[in-house]
mmCIF file of C-alpha atoms in Angstrom:
data_model
loop_
_atom_site.group_PDB
_atom_site.id
_atom_site.type_symbol
_atom_site.label_atom_id
_atom_site.label_comp_id
_atom_site.label_asym_id
_atom_site.label_seq_id
_atom_site.Cartn_x
_atom_site.Cartn_y
_atom_site.Cartn_z
ATOM 1 C CA TYR A 201 0.000 0.000 0.000
ATOM 2 C CA THR A 202 1.391 3.385 -0.906
ATOM 3 C CA GLU A 203 0.034 6.734 0.243
ATOM 4 C CA ASN A 204 1.706 10.154 0.181
ATOM 5 C CA GLY A 205 4.945 8.532 -0.957
ATOM 6 C CA VAL A 206 5.035 6.014 1.866
ATOM 7 C CA THR A 207 4.762 2.304 1.067
ATOM 8 C CA ARG A 208 3.695 -0.221 3.613
ATOM 9 C CA THR A 209 3.811 -3.981 3.151
ATOM 10 C CA ALA A 210 2.043 -6.644 5.158
ATOM 11 C CA THR A 211 2.525 -10.394 4.854
ATOM 12 C CA LEU A 212 0.083 -13.097 5.805
ATOM 13 C CA ASN A 213 1.286 -16.681 5.726
ATOM 14 C CA THR A 214 -1.480 -19.048 4.722
ATOM 15 C CA ARG A 215 -1.770 -22.762 4.443
ATOM 16 C CA VAL A 216 -4.152 -24.543 2.146
ATOM 17 C CA LYS A 217 -5.906 -27.315 3.996
ATOM 18 C CA ALA A 218 -7.328 -30.170 1.988
ATOM 19 C CA PRO A 219 -10.937 -30.880 2.807
ATOM 20 C CA SER A 220 -11.216 -33.696 5.359
ATOM 21 C CA VAL A 221 -12.630 -36.945 4.115
ATOM 22 C CA ALA A 222 -15.191 -38.596 6.391
ATOM 23 C CA LEU A 223 -14.527 -41.900 8.114
ATOM 24 C CA VAL A 224 -17.088 -44.340 6.722
ATOM 25 C CA SER A 225 -16.312 -47.765 8.185
ATOM 26 C CA LEU A 226 -13.867 -49.912 10.128
ATOM 27 C CA SER A 227 -12.879 -53.496 9.423
ATOM 28 C CA ILE A 228 -10.851 -56.127 11.294
ATOM 29 C CA ASN A 229 -8.191 -58.083 9.447
ATOM 30 C CA GLY A 230 -5.792 -60.905 10.254
ATOM 31 C CA GLY A 231 -8.140 -63.255 12.085
ATOM 32 C CA SER A 232 -10.283 -66.290 11.478
ATOM 33 C CA SER A 233 -13.470 -67.568 13.032
ATOM 34 C CA VAL A 234 -11.716 -70.311 15.049
ATOM 35 C CA LEU A 235 -8.972 -70.016 17.675
ATOM 36 C CA ALA A 236 -7.626 -73.039 19.574
ATOM 37 C CA SER A 237 -7.325 -72.973 23.372
ATOM 38 C CA GLY A 238 -4.050 -71.333 24.348
ATOM 39 C CA ALA A 239 -3.376 -69.977 20.846
ATOM 40 C CA SER A 240 -2.846 -66.323 19.889
ATOM 41 C CA VAL A 241 -3.432 -64.206 16.801
ATOM 42 C CA THR A 242 -2.737 -60.537 16.146
ATOM 43 C CA LEU A 243 -5.562 -58.572 14.551
ATOM 44 C CA GLY A 244 -5.392 -55.268 12.716
ATOM 45 C CA ALA A 245 -7.913 -52.550 11.904
ATOM 46 C CA SER A 246 -8.458 -50.720 8.627
ATOM 47 C CA ALA A 247 -10.508 -47.546 8.154
ATOM 48 C CA THR A 248 -12.371 -46.805 4.931
ATOM 49 C CA TYR A 249 -13.065 -43.175 4.031
ATOM 50 C CA ALA A 250 -15.702 -41.448 1.881
ATOM 51 C CA ASP A 251 -13.245 -41.185 -1.031
ATOM 52 C CA ASN A 252 -12.755 -45.001 -0.895
ATOM 53 C CA THR A 253 -9.240 -44.793 0.506
ATOM 54 C CA ILE A 254 -8.322 -47.433 3.069
ATOM 55 C CA ARG A 255 -5.630 -47.106 5.674
ATOM 56 C CA THR A 256 -4.413 -49.091 8.664
ATOM 57 C CA VAL A 257 -5.349 -47.414 11.942
ATOM 58 C CA THR A 258 -4.670 -47.976 15.638
ATOM 59 C CA ALA A 259 -7.944 -49.108 17.164
ATOM 60 C CA SER A 260 -9.064 -49.711 20.739
ATOM 61 C CA TRP A 261 -9.767 -53.396 21.371
ATOM 62 C CA SER A 262 -12.141 -55.279 23.680
ATOM 63 C CA ALA A 263 -13.643 -58.747 24.139
ATOM 64 C CA ASP A 264 -17.007 -59.816 25.529
ATOM 65 C CA THR A 265 -15.853 -62.939 27.402
ATOM 66 C CA ALA A 266 -13.011 -64.272 29.525
ATOM 67 C CA ALA A 267 -12.511 -66.997 26.894
ATOM 68 C CA VAL A 268 -10.199 -64.521 25.125
ATOM 69 C CA SER A 269 -8.059 -61.601 26.174
ATOM 70 C CA VAL A 270 -7.059 -58.845 23.788
ATOM 71 C CA SER A 271 -4.124 -56.460 24.158
ATOM 72 C CA ALA A 272 -3.979 -52.803 23.159
ATOM 73 C CA ALA A 273 -2.000 -53.927 20.090
ATOM 74 C CA GLY A 274 -4.791 -56.301 18.970
ATOM 75 C CA GLN A 275 -3.202 -59.584 20.085
ATOM 76 C CA VAL A 276 -5.983 -62.015 20.950
ATOM 77 C CA THR A 277 -5.104 -64.944 23.237
ATOM 78 C CA ALA A 278 -7.526 -67.790 23.845
ATOM 79 C CA ALA A 279 -7.917 -69.178 27.355
ATOM 80 C CA GLN A 280 -7.996 -72.910 28.038
ATOM 81 C CA VAL A 281 -11.628 -73.965 27.675
ATOM 82 C CA THR A 282 -13.277 -77.333 28.236
ATOM 83 C CA SER A 283 -15.954 -76.843 25.587
ATOM 84 C CA ASN A 284 -16.106 -74.742 22.433
ATOM 85 C CA THR A 285 -16.862 -71.167 23.503
ATOM 86 C CA PRO A 286 -18.063 -68.236 21.362
ATOM 87 C CA ALA A 287 -16.331 -64.861 21.745
ATOM 88 C CA THR A 288 -16.678 -61.451 20.140
ATOM 89 C CA VAL A 289 -13.664 -59.169 19.699
ATOM 90 C CA THR A 290 -14.488 -55.529 18.945
ATOM 91 C CA ALA A 291 -12.313 -52.772 17.475
ATOM 92 C CA SER A 292 -13.258 -49.109 17.881
ATOM 93 C CA TYR A 293 -11.712 -46.115 16.115
ATOM 94 C CA SER A 294 -12.527 -42.385 16.209
ATOM 95 C CA GLU A 295 -11.432 -39.625 13.839
ATOM 96 C CA GLY A 296 -12.859 -36.182 13.138
ATOM 97 C CA GLY A 297 -15.633 -36.666 15.670
ATOM 98 C CA VAL A 298 -16.802 -39.894 13.992
ATOM 99 C CA THR A 299 -16.500 -43.280 15.727
ATOM 100 C CA ARG A 300 -16.784 -46.601 13.949
ATOM 101 C CA THR A 301 -16.655 -50.140 15.338
ATOM 102 C CA ALA A 302 -16.136 -53.579 13.861
ATOM 103 C CA SER A 303 -16.559 -57.002 15.451
ATOM 104 C CA LEU A 304 -15.099 -60.439 14.835
ATOM 105 C CA ILE A 305 -17.103 -63.381 16.136
ATOM 106 C CA LEU A 306 -14.943 -66.414 16.779
ATOM 107 C CA THR A 307 -15.072 -69.758 18.538
ATOM 108 C CA VAL A 308 -12.424 -70.795 21.036
ATOM 109 C CA THR A 309 -12.069 -74.549 20.565
ATOM 110 C CA ALA A 310 -11.615 -76.918 23.473
ATOM 111 C CA SER A 311 -8.281 -78.571 24.111
ATOM 112 C CA THR A 312 -7.883 -81.855 22.314
ATOM 113 C CA ILE A 313 -5.617 -83.449 24.922
ATOM 114 C CA ALA A 314 -6.700 -87.059 25.322
ATOM 115 C CA ARG A 315 -7.540 -87.955 28.911
ATOM 116 C CA ALA A 316 -7.456 -91.404 30.529
ATOM 117 C CA THR A 317 -11.034 -92.636 30.924
ATOM 118 C CA SER A 318 -10.374 -96.126 32.360
ATOM 119 C CA ILE A 319 -7.708 -98.722 33.112
ATOM 120 C CA SER A 320 -7.844 -102.482 32.880
ATOM 121 C CA ILE A 321 -5.587 -105.322 34.014
ATOM 122 C CA GLN A 322 -4.796 -107.798 31.285
ATOM 123 C CA GLY A 323 -3.340 -111.274 31.733
ATOM 124 C CA SER A 324 -4.362 -114.539 33.352
ATOM 125 C CA ASN A 325 -6.182 -114.333 36.681
ATOM 126 C CA ILE A 326 -5.358 -118.002 37.414
ATOM 127 C CA VAL A 327 -1.850 -118.838 38.608
ATOM 128 C CA PRO A 328 -0.863 -122.429 39.432
ATOM 129 C CA GLU A 329 0.786 -122.949 42.808
ATOM 130 C CA GLY A 330 4.436 -122.036 42.494
ATOM 131 C CA GLY A 331 3.826 -120.550 39.043
ATOM 132 C CA THR A 332 4.068 -117.033 37.653
ATOM 133 C CA THR A 333 2.040 -114.884 35.348
ATOM 134 C CA THR A 334 2.550 -111.601 33.582
ATOM 135 C CA LEU A 335 0.004 -108.852 34.063
ATOM 136 C CA ARG A 336 -0.139 -105.482 32.368
ATOM 137 C CA VAL A 337 -2.220 -102.354 32.833
ATOM 138 C CA VAL A 338 -3.824 -100.759 29.778
ATOM 139 C CA ALA A 339 -5.224 -97.238 29.901
ATOM 140 C CA ALA A 340 -8.075 -96.214 27.556
ATOM 141 C CA TYR A 341 -8.252 -92.549 26.480
ATOM 142 C CA SER A 342 -11.018 -90.122 25.514
ATOM 143 C CA ASP A 343 -9.847 -90.059 21.883
ATOM 144 C CA GLY A 344 -10.356 -93.832 21.557
ATOM 145 C CA SER A 345 -6.680 -94.747 21.847
ATOM 146 C CA SER A 346 -5.135 -97.051 24.442
ATOM 147 C CA LYS A 347 -1.655 -97.938 25.654
ATOM 148 C CA THR A 348 0.149 -100.032 28.222
ATOM 149 C CA VAL A 349 1.113 -97.973 31.265
ATOM 150 C CA SER A 350 3.228 -98.649 34.338
ATOM 151 C CA ALA A 351 1.374 -99.172 37.600
ATOM 152 C CA SER A 352 1.924 -99.722 41.283
ATOM 153 C CA TRP A 353 0.781 -103.159 42.370
ATOM 154 C CA ALA A 354 -0.787 -104.373 45.595
ATOM 155 C CA SER A 355 -2.405 -107.690 46.535
ATOM 156 C CA SER A 356 -5.664 -108.129 48.397
ATOM 157 C CA ASN A 357 -4.018 -111.221 49.997
ATOM 158 C CA PRO A 358 -0.308 -110.476 50.544
ATOM 159 C CA SER A 359 0.260 -113.910 52.189
ATOM 160 C CA LEU A 360 -0.414 -115.567 48.816
ATOM 161 C CA VAL A 361 0.989 -113.060 46.378
#
């Protein structure tokens, strides 16, 4: 600006801000619908925006049951369960005043460790006087298998055996 021979200058620094694009949805990635007892998986979250761009975001994580725990980083760890147990893991993300959530429904599967269900003594139950016999103990398991196991022995009549 110049007036009466005097020039004055003013400067205004400006920055052009791109219009913000609205957060439309959130999705969970990296998981499946089944997680074995004691196993872990790390989940991630992706945000989709109004202009169809997708980017990985840091979500807040939660679970609806003690059958799984979930860390702030999205690592889901299944507890030991005795029967298949449903669980829902939820991610939540906020940006520009908009909050979106996504959920993953999964099943924590029971341990498949075979457990002994019965034992039996195999061998002859008749021993001639002065004779010997060989006995063995066989354990049967919940998965249908069986095997010979070692056992401690005791007699109901120690004077004879």
